[in-house]
Coordinates of N, CA and C and ligand atoms in Angstrom, one line a residue:
X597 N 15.1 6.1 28.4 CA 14.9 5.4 29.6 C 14.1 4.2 29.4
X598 N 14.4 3.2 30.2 CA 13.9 1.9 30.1 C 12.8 1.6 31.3
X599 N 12.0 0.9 31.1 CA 11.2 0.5 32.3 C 12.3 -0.2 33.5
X600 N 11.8 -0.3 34.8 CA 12.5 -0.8 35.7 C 12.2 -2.1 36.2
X601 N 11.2 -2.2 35.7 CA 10.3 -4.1 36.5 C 11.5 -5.1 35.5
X602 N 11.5 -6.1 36.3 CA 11.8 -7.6 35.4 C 11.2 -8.6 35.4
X603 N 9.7 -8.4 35.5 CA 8.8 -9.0 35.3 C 7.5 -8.1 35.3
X604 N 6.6 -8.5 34.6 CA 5.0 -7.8 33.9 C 4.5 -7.8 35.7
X605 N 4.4 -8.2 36.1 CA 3.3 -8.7 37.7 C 3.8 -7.3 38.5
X606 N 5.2 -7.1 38.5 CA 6.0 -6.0 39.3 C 5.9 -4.4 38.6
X607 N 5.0 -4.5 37.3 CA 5.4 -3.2 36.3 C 4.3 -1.9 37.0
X608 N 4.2 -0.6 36.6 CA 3.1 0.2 37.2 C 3.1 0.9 36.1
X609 N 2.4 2.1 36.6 CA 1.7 2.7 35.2 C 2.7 3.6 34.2
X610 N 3.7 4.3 34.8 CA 4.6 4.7 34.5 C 5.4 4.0 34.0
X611 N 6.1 2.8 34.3 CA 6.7 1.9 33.0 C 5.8 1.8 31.6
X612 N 4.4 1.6 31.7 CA 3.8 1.5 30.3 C 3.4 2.8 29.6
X613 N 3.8 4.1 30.4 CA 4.1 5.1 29.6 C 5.3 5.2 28.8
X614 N 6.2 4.3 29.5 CA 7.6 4.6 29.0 C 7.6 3.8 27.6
X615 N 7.3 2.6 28.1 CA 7.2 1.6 26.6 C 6.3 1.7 25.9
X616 N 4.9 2.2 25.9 CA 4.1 2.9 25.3 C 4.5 4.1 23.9
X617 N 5.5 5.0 24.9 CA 6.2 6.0 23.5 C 7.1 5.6 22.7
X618 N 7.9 4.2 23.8 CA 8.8 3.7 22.2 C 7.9 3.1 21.1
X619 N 7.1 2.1 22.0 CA 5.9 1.7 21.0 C 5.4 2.8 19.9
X620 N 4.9 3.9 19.9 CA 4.3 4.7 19.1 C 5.2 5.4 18.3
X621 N 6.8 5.5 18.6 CA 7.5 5.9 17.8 C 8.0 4.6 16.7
X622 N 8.7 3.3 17.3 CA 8.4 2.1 16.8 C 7.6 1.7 15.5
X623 N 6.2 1.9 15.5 CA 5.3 1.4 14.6 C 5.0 3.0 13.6
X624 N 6.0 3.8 13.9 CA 5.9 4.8 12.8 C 6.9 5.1 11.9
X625 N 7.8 3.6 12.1 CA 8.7 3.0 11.1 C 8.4 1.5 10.4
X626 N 7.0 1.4 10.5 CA 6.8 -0.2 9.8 C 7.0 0.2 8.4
X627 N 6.7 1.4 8.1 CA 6.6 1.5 6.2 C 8.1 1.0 6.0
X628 N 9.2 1.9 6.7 CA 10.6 1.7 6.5 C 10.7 0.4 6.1
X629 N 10.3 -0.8 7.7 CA 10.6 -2.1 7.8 C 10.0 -3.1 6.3
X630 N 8.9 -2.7 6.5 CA 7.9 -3.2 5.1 C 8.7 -2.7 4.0
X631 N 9.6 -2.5 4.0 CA 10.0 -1.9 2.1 C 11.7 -2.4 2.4
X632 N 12.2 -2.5 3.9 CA 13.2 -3.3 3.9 C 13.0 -4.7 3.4
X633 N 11.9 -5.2 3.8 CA 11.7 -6.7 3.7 C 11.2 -6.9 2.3
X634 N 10.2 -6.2 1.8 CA 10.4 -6.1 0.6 C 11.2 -6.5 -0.5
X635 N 12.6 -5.5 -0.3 CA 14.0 -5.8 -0.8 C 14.7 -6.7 -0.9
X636 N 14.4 -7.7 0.3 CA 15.1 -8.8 0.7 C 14.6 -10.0 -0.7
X637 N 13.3 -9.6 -1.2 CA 13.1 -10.5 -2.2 C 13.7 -9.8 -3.4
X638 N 14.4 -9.1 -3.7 CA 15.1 -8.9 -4.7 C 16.7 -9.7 -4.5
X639 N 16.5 -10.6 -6.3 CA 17.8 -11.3 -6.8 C 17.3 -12.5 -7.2
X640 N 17.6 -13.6 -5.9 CA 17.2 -15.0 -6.4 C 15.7 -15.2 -6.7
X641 N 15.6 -15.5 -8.0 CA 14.5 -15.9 -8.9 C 13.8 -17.1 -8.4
X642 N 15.0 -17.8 -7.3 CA 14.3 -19.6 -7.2 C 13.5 -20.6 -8.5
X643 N 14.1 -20.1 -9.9 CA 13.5 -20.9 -11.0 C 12.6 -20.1 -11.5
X644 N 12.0 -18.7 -10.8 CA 11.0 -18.3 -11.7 C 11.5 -17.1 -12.8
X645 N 11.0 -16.6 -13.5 CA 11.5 -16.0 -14.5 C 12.1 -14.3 -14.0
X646 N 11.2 -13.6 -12.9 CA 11.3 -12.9 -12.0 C 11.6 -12.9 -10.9
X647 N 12.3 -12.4 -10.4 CA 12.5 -12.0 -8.6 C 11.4 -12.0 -7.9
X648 N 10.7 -12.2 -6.6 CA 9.8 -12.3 -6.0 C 9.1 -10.4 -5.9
X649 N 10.4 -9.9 -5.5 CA 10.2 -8.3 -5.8 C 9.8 -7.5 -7.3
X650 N 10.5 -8.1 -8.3 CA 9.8 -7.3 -9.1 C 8.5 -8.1 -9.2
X651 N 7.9 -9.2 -9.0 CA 6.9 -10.2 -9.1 C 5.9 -9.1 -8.3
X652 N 6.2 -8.8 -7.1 CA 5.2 -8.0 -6.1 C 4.9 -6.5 -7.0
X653 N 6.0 -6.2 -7.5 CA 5.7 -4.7 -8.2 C 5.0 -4.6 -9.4
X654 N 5.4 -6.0 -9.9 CA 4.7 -6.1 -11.7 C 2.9 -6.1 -11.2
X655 N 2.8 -6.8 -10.2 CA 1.4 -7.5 -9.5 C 0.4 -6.1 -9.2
X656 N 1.3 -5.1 -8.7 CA 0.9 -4.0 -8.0 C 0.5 -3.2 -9.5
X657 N 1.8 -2.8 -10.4 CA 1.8 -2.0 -11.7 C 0.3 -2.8 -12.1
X658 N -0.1 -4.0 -12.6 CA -0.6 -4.2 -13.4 C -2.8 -3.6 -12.4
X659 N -2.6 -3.9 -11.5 CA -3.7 -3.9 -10.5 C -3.7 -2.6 -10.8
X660 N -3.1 -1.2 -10.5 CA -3.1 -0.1 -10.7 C -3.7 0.5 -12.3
X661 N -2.8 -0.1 -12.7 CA -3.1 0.0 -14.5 C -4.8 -0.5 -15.0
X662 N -5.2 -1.7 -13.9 CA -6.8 -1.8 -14.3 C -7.6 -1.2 -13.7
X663 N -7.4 -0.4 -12.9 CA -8.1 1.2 -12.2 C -8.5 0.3 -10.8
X664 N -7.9 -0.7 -9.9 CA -7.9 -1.3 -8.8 C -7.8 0.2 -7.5
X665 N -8.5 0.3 -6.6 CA -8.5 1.4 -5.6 C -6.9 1.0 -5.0
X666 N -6.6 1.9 -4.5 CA -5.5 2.2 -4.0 C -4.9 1.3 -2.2
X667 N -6.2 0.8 -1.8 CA -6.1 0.1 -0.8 C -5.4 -1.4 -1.4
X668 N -6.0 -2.2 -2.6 CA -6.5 -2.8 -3.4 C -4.6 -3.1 -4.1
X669 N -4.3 -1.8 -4.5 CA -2.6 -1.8 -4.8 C -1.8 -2.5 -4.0
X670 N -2.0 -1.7 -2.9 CA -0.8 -2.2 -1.8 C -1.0 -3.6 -1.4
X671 N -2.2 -4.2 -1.4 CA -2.5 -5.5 -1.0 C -1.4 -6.3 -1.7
X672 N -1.9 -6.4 -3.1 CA -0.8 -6.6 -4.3 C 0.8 -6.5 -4.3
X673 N 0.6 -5.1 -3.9 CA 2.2 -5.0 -3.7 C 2.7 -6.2 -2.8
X674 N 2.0 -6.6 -1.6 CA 2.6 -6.8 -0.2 C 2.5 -8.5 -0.4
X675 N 1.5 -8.6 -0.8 CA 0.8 -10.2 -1.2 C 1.9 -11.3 -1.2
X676 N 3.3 -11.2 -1.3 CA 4.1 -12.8 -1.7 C 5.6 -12.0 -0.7
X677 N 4.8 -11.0 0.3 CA 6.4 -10.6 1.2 C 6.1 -11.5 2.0
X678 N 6.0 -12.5 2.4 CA 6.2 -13.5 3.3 C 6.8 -14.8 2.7
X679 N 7.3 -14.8 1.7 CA 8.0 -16.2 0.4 C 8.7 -16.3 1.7
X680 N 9.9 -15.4 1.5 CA 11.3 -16.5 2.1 C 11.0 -16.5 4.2
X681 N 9.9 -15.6 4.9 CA 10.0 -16.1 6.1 C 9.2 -17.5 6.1
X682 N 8.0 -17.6 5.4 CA 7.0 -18.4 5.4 C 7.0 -19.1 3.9
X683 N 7.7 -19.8 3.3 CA 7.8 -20.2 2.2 C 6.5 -21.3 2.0
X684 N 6.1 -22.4 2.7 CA 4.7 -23.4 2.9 C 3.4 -22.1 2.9
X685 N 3.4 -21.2 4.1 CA 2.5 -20.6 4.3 C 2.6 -18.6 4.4
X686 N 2.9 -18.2 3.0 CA 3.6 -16.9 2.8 C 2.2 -16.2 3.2
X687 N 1.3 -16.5 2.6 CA 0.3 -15.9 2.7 C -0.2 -14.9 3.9
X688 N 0.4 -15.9 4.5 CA -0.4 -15.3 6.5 C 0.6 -14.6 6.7
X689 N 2.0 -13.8 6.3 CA 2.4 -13.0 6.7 C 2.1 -11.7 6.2
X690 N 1.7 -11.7 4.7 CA 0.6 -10.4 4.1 C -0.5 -10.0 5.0
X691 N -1.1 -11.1 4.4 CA -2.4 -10.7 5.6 C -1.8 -10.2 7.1
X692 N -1.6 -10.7 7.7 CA -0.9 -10.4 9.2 C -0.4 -8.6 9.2
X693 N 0.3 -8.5 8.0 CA 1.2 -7.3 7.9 C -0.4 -6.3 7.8
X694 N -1.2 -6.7 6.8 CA -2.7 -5.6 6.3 C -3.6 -5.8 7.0
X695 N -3.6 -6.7 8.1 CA -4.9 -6.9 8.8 C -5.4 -5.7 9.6
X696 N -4.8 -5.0 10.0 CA -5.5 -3.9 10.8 C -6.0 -2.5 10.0
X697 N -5.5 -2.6 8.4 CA -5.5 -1.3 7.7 C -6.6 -1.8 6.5
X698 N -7.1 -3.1 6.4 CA -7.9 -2.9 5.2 C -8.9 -3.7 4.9
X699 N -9.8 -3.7 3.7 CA -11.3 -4.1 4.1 C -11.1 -5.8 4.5
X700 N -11.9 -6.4 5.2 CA -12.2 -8.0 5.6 C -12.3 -8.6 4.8
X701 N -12.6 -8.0 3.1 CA -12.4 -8.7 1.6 C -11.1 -8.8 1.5
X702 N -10.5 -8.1 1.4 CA -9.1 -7.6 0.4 C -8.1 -8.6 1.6
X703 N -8.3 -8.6 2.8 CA -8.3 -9.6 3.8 C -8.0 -11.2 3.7
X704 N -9.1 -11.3 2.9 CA -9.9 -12.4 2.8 C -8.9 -13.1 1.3
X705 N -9.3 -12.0 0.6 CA -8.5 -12.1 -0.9 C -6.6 -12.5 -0.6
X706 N -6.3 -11.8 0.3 CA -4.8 -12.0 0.6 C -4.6 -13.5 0.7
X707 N -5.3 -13.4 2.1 CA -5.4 -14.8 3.2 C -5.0 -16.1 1.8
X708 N -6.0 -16.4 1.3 CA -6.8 -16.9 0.2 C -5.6 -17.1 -1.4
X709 N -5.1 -16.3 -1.8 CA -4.2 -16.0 -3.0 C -4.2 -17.2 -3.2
X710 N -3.2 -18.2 -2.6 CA -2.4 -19.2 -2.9 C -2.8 -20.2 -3.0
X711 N -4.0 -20.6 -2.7 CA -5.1 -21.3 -3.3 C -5.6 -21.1 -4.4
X712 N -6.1 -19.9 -4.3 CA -6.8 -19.4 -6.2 C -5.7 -19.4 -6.6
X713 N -4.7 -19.2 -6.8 CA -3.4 -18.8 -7.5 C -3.2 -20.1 -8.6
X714 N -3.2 -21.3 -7.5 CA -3.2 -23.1 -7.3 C -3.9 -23.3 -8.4
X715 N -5.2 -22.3 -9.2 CA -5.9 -22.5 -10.0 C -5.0 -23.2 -11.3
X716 N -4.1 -22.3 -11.3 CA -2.8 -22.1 -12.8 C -2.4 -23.5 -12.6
X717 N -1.9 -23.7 -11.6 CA -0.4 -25.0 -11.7 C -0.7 -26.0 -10.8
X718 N -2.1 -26.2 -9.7 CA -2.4 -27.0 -9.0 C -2.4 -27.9 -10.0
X719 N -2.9 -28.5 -11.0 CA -3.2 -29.9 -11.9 C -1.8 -30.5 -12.1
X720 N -0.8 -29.6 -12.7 CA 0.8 -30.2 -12.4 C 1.1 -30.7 -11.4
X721 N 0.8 -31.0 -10.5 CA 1.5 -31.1 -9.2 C 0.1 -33.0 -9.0
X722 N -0.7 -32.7 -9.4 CA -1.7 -33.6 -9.3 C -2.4 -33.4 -8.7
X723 N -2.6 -32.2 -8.1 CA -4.0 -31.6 -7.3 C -4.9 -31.0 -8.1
X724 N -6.4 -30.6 -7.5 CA -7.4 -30.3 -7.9 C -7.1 -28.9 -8.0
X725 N -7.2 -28.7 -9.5 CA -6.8 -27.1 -9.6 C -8.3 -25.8 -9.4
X726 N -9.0 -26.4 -9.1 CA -10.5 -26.2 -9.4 C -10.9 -26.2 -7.3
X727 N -9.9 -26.6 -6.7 CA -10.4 -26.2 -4.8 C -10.5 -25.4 -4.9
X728 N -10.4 -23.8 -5.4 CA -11.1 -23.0 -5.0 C -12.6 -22.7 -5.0
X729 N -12.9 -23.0 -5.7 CA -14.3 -23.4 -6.5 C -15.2 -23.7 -5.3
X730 N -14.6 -24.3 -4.0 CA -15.4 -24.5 -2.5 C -15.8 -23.1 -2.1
X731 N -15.3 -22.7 -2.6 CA -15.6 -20.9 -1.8 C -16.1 -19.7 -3.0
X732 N -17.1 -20.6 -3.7 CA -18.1 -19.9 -4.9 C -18.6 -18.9 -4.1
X733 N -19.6 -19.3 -2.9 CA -20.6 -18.5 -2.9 C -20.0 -17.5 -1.7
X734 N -18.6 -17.3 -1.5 CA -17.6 -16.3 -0.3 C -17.7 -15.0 -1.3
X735 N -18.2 -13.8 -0.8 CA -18.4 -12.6 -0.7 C -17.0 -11.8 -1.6
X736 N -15.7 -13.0 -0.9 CA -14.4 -12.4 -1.9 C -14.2 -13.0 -2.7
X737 N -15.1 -14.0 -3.2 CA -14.3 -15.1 -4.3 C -14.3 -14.1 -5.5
X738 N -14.9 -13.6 -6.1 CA -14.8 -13.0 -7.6 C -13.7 -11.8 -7.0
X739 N -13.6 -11.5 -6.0 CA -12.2 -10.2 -6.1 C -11.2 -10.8 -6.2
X740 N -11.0 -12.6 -5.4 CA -9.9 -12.9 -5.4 C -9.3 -14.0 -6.7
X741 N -10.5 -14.1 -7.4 CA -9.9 -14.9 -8.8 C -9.5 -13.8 -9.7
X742 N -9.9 -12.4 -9.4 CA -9.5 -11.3 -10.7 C -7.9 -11.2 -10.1
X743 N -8.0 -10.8 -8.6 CA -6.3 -10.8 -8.5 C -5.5 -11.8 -9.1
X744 N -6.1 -12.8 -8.7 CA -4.8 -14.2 -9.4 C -4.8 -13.9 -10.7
X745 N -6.4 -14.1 -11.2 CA -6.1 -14.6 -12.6 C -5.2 -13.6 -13.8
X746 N -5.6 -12.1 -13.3 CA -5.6 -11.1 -13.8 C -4.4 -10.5 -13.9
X747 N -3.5 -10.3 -12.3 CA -2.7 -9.4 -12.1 C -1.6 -10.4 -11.3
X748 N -1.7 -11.1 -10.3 CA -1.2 -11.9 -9.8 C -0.4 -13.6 -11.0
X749 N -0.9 -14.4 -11.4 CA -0.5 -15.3 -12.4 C -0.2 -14.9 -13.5
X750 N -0.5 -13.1 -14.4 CA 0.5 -12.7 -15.1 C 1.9 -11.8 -15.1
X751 N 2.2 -11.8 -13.9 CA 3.5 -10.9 -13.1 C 4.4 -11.6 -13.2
X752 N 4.8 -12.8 -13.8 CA 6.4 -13.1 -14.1 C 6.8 -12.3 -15.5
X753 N 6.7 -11.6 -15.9 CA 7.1 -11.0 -17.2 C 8.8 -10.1 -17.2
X754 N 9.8 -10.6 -17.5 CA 10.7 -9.9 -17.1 C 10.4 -8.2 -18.2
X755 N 9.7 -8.1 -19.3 CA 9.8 -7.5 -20.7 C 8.5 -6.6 -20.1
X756 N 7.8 -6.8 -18.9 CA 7.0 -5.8 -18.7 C 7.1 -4.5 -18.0
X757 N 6.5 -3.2 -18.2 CA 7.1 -1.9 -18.4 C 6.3 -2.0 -16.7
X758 N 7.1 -2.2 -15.6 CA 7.2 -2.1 -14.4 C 6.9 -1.1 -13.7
X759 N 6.2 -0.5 -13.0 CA 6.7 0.4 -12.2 C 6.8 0.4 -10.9
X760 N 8.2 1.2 -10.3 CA 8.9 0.8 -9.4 C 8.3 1.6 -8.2
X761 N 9.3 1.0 -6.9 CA 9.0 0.9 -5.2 C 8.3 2.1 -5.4
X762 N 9.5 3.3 -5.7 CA 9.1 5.1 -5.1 C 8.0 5.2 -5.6
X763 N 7.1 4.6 -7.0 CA 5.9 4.7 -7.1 C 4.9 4.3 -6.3
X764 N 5.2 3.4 -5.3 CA 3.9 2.7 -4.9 C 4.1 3.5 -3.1
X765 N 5.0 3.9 -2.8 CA 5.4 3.8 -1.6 C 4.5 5.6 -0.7
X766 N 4.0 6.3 -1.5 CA 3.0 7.2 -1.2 C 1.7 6.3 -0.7
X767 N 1.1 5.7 -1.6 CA 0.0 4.2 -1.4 C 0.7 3.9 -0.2
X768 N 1.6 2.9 -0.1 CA 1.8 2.3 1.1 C 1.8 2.8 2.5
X769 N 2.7 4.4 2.2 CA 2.2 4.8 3.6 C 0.4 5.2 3.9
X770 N 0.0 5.6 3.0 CA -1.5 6.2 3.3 C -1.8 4.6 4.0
X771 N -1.9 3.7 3.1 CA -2.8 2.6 3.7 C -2.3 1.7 5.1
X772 N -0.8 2.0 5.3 CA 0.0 1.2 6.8 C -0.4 2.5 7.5
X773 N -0.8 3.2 7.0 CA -0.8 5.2 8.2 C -2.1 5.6 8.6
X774 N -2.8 4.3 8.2 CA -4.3 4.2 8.5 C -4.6 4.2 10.0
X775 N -5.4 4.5 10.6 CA -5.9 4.0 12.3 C -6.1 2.8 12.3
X776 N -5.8 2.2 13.0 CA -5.2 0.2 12.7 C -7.2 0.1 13.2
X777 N -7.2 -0.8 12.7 CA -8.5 -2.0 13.2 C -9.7 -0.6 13.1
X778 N -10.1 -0.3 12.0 CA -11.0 0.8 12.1 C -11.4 1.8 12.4
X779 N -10.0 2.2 13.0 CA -10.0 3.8 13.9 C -10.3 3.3 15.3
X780 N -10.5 2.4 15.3 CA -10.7 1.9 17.0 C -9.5 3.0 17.8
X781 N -8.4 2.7 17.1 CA -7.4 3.8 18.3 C -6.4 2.8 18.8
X782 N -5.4 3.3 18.8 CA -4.2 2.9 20.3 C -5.0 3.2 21.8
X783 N -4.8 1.6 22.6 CA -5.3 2.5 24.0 C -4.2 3.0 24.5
X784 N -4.8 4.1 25.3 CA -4.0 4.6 26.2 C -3.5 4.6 27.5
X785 N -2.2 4.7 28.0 CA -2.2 3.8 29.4 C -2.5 4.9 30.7
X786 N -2.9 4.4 31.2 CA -3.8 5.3 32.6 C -3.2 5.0 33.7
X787 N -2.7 6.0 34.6 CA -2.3 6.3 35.6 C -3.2 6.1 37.2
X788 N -3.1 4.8 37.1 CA -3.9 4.6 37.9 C -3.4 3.0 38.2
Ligands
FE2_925 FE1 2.2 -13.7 -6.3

């Protein structure tokens, strides 16, 4: 059953129970949607040596492999699923996708990648590969140069021993199956 208003101004409490449950059934298929979209970055390489997908998985394997927490993985994993919506600004679709499930660092670290990342290849391009370096004394700067430098800017390897989705995808649900924004909670709609 569908709400009946055609406009918000005309709605009552009972239509926002109705859309309310699709909502709550809805967002208990984002893991699905997140591992669809995922996918979408498997094939074209766009000149790099890897697919954007195995690039996200090599990123995640290698993070895991340096004893990175499991919140920490998935970040990794998710970190460059915004290439082909947001190709200028990929970044803010990671973050955007983890903002409500994980620490305000790891956050911060996401947001941030593509700049430290910039460390490697900003000088080719003729930019200052060294702007990160503005955000020495930020709280995430040493989590987020180990991501790039570490796990992140060595993940084009086609010869490296990978490990794939179904591995990471236990991780993913725990950390998107989290109580969004701190356990704060879904509100609830009131009959009234
Ligand atoms: Fe990346």
């Amino acid at each position: 059953m569908n709400a009946t208003f055609t406009r918000f101004d005309h709605s009552q409490a009972d239509d926002w129970q109705e859309i309310d449950a699709h909502f709550r059934d809805y967002r208990e298929g984002v893991v699905e949607r997140v591992i669809a979209h995922l996918l979408r970055l498997e094939g074209d390489t766009h000149g790099y040596p890897v697919d954007r997908y195995t690039h996200c998985l090599q990123t995640a394997t290698r993070a895991e492999r340096a004893g990175a927490d499991e919140e920490t993985v998935v970040c990794a994993l998710l970190h460059d699923i915004g290439d082909d919506l947001a190709p200028d600004n990929h970044a803010e679709i990671a973050a955007a996708i983890l903002e409500p499930f994980v620490d305000p660092l790891n956050l911060w670290m996401i947001r941030h990648h593509e700049l430290f990342q910039g460390y490697h290849y900003r000088h080719f391009y003729g930019l200052d590969r060294h702007a990160r370096d503005d955000y020495r004394d930020h709280p995430a700067y040493a989590r987020t140069v180990r991501f790039c430098d570490e796990w992140d800017q060595t993940s084009f390897d086609p010869d490296y021993d990978t490990l794939t989705l179904a591995h990471f995808r236990p991780a993913l649900e725990r950390v998107l199956g989290r109580p969004p924004f701190d356990g704060a909670g879904l509100p609830e709609v009131r009959d009234e």
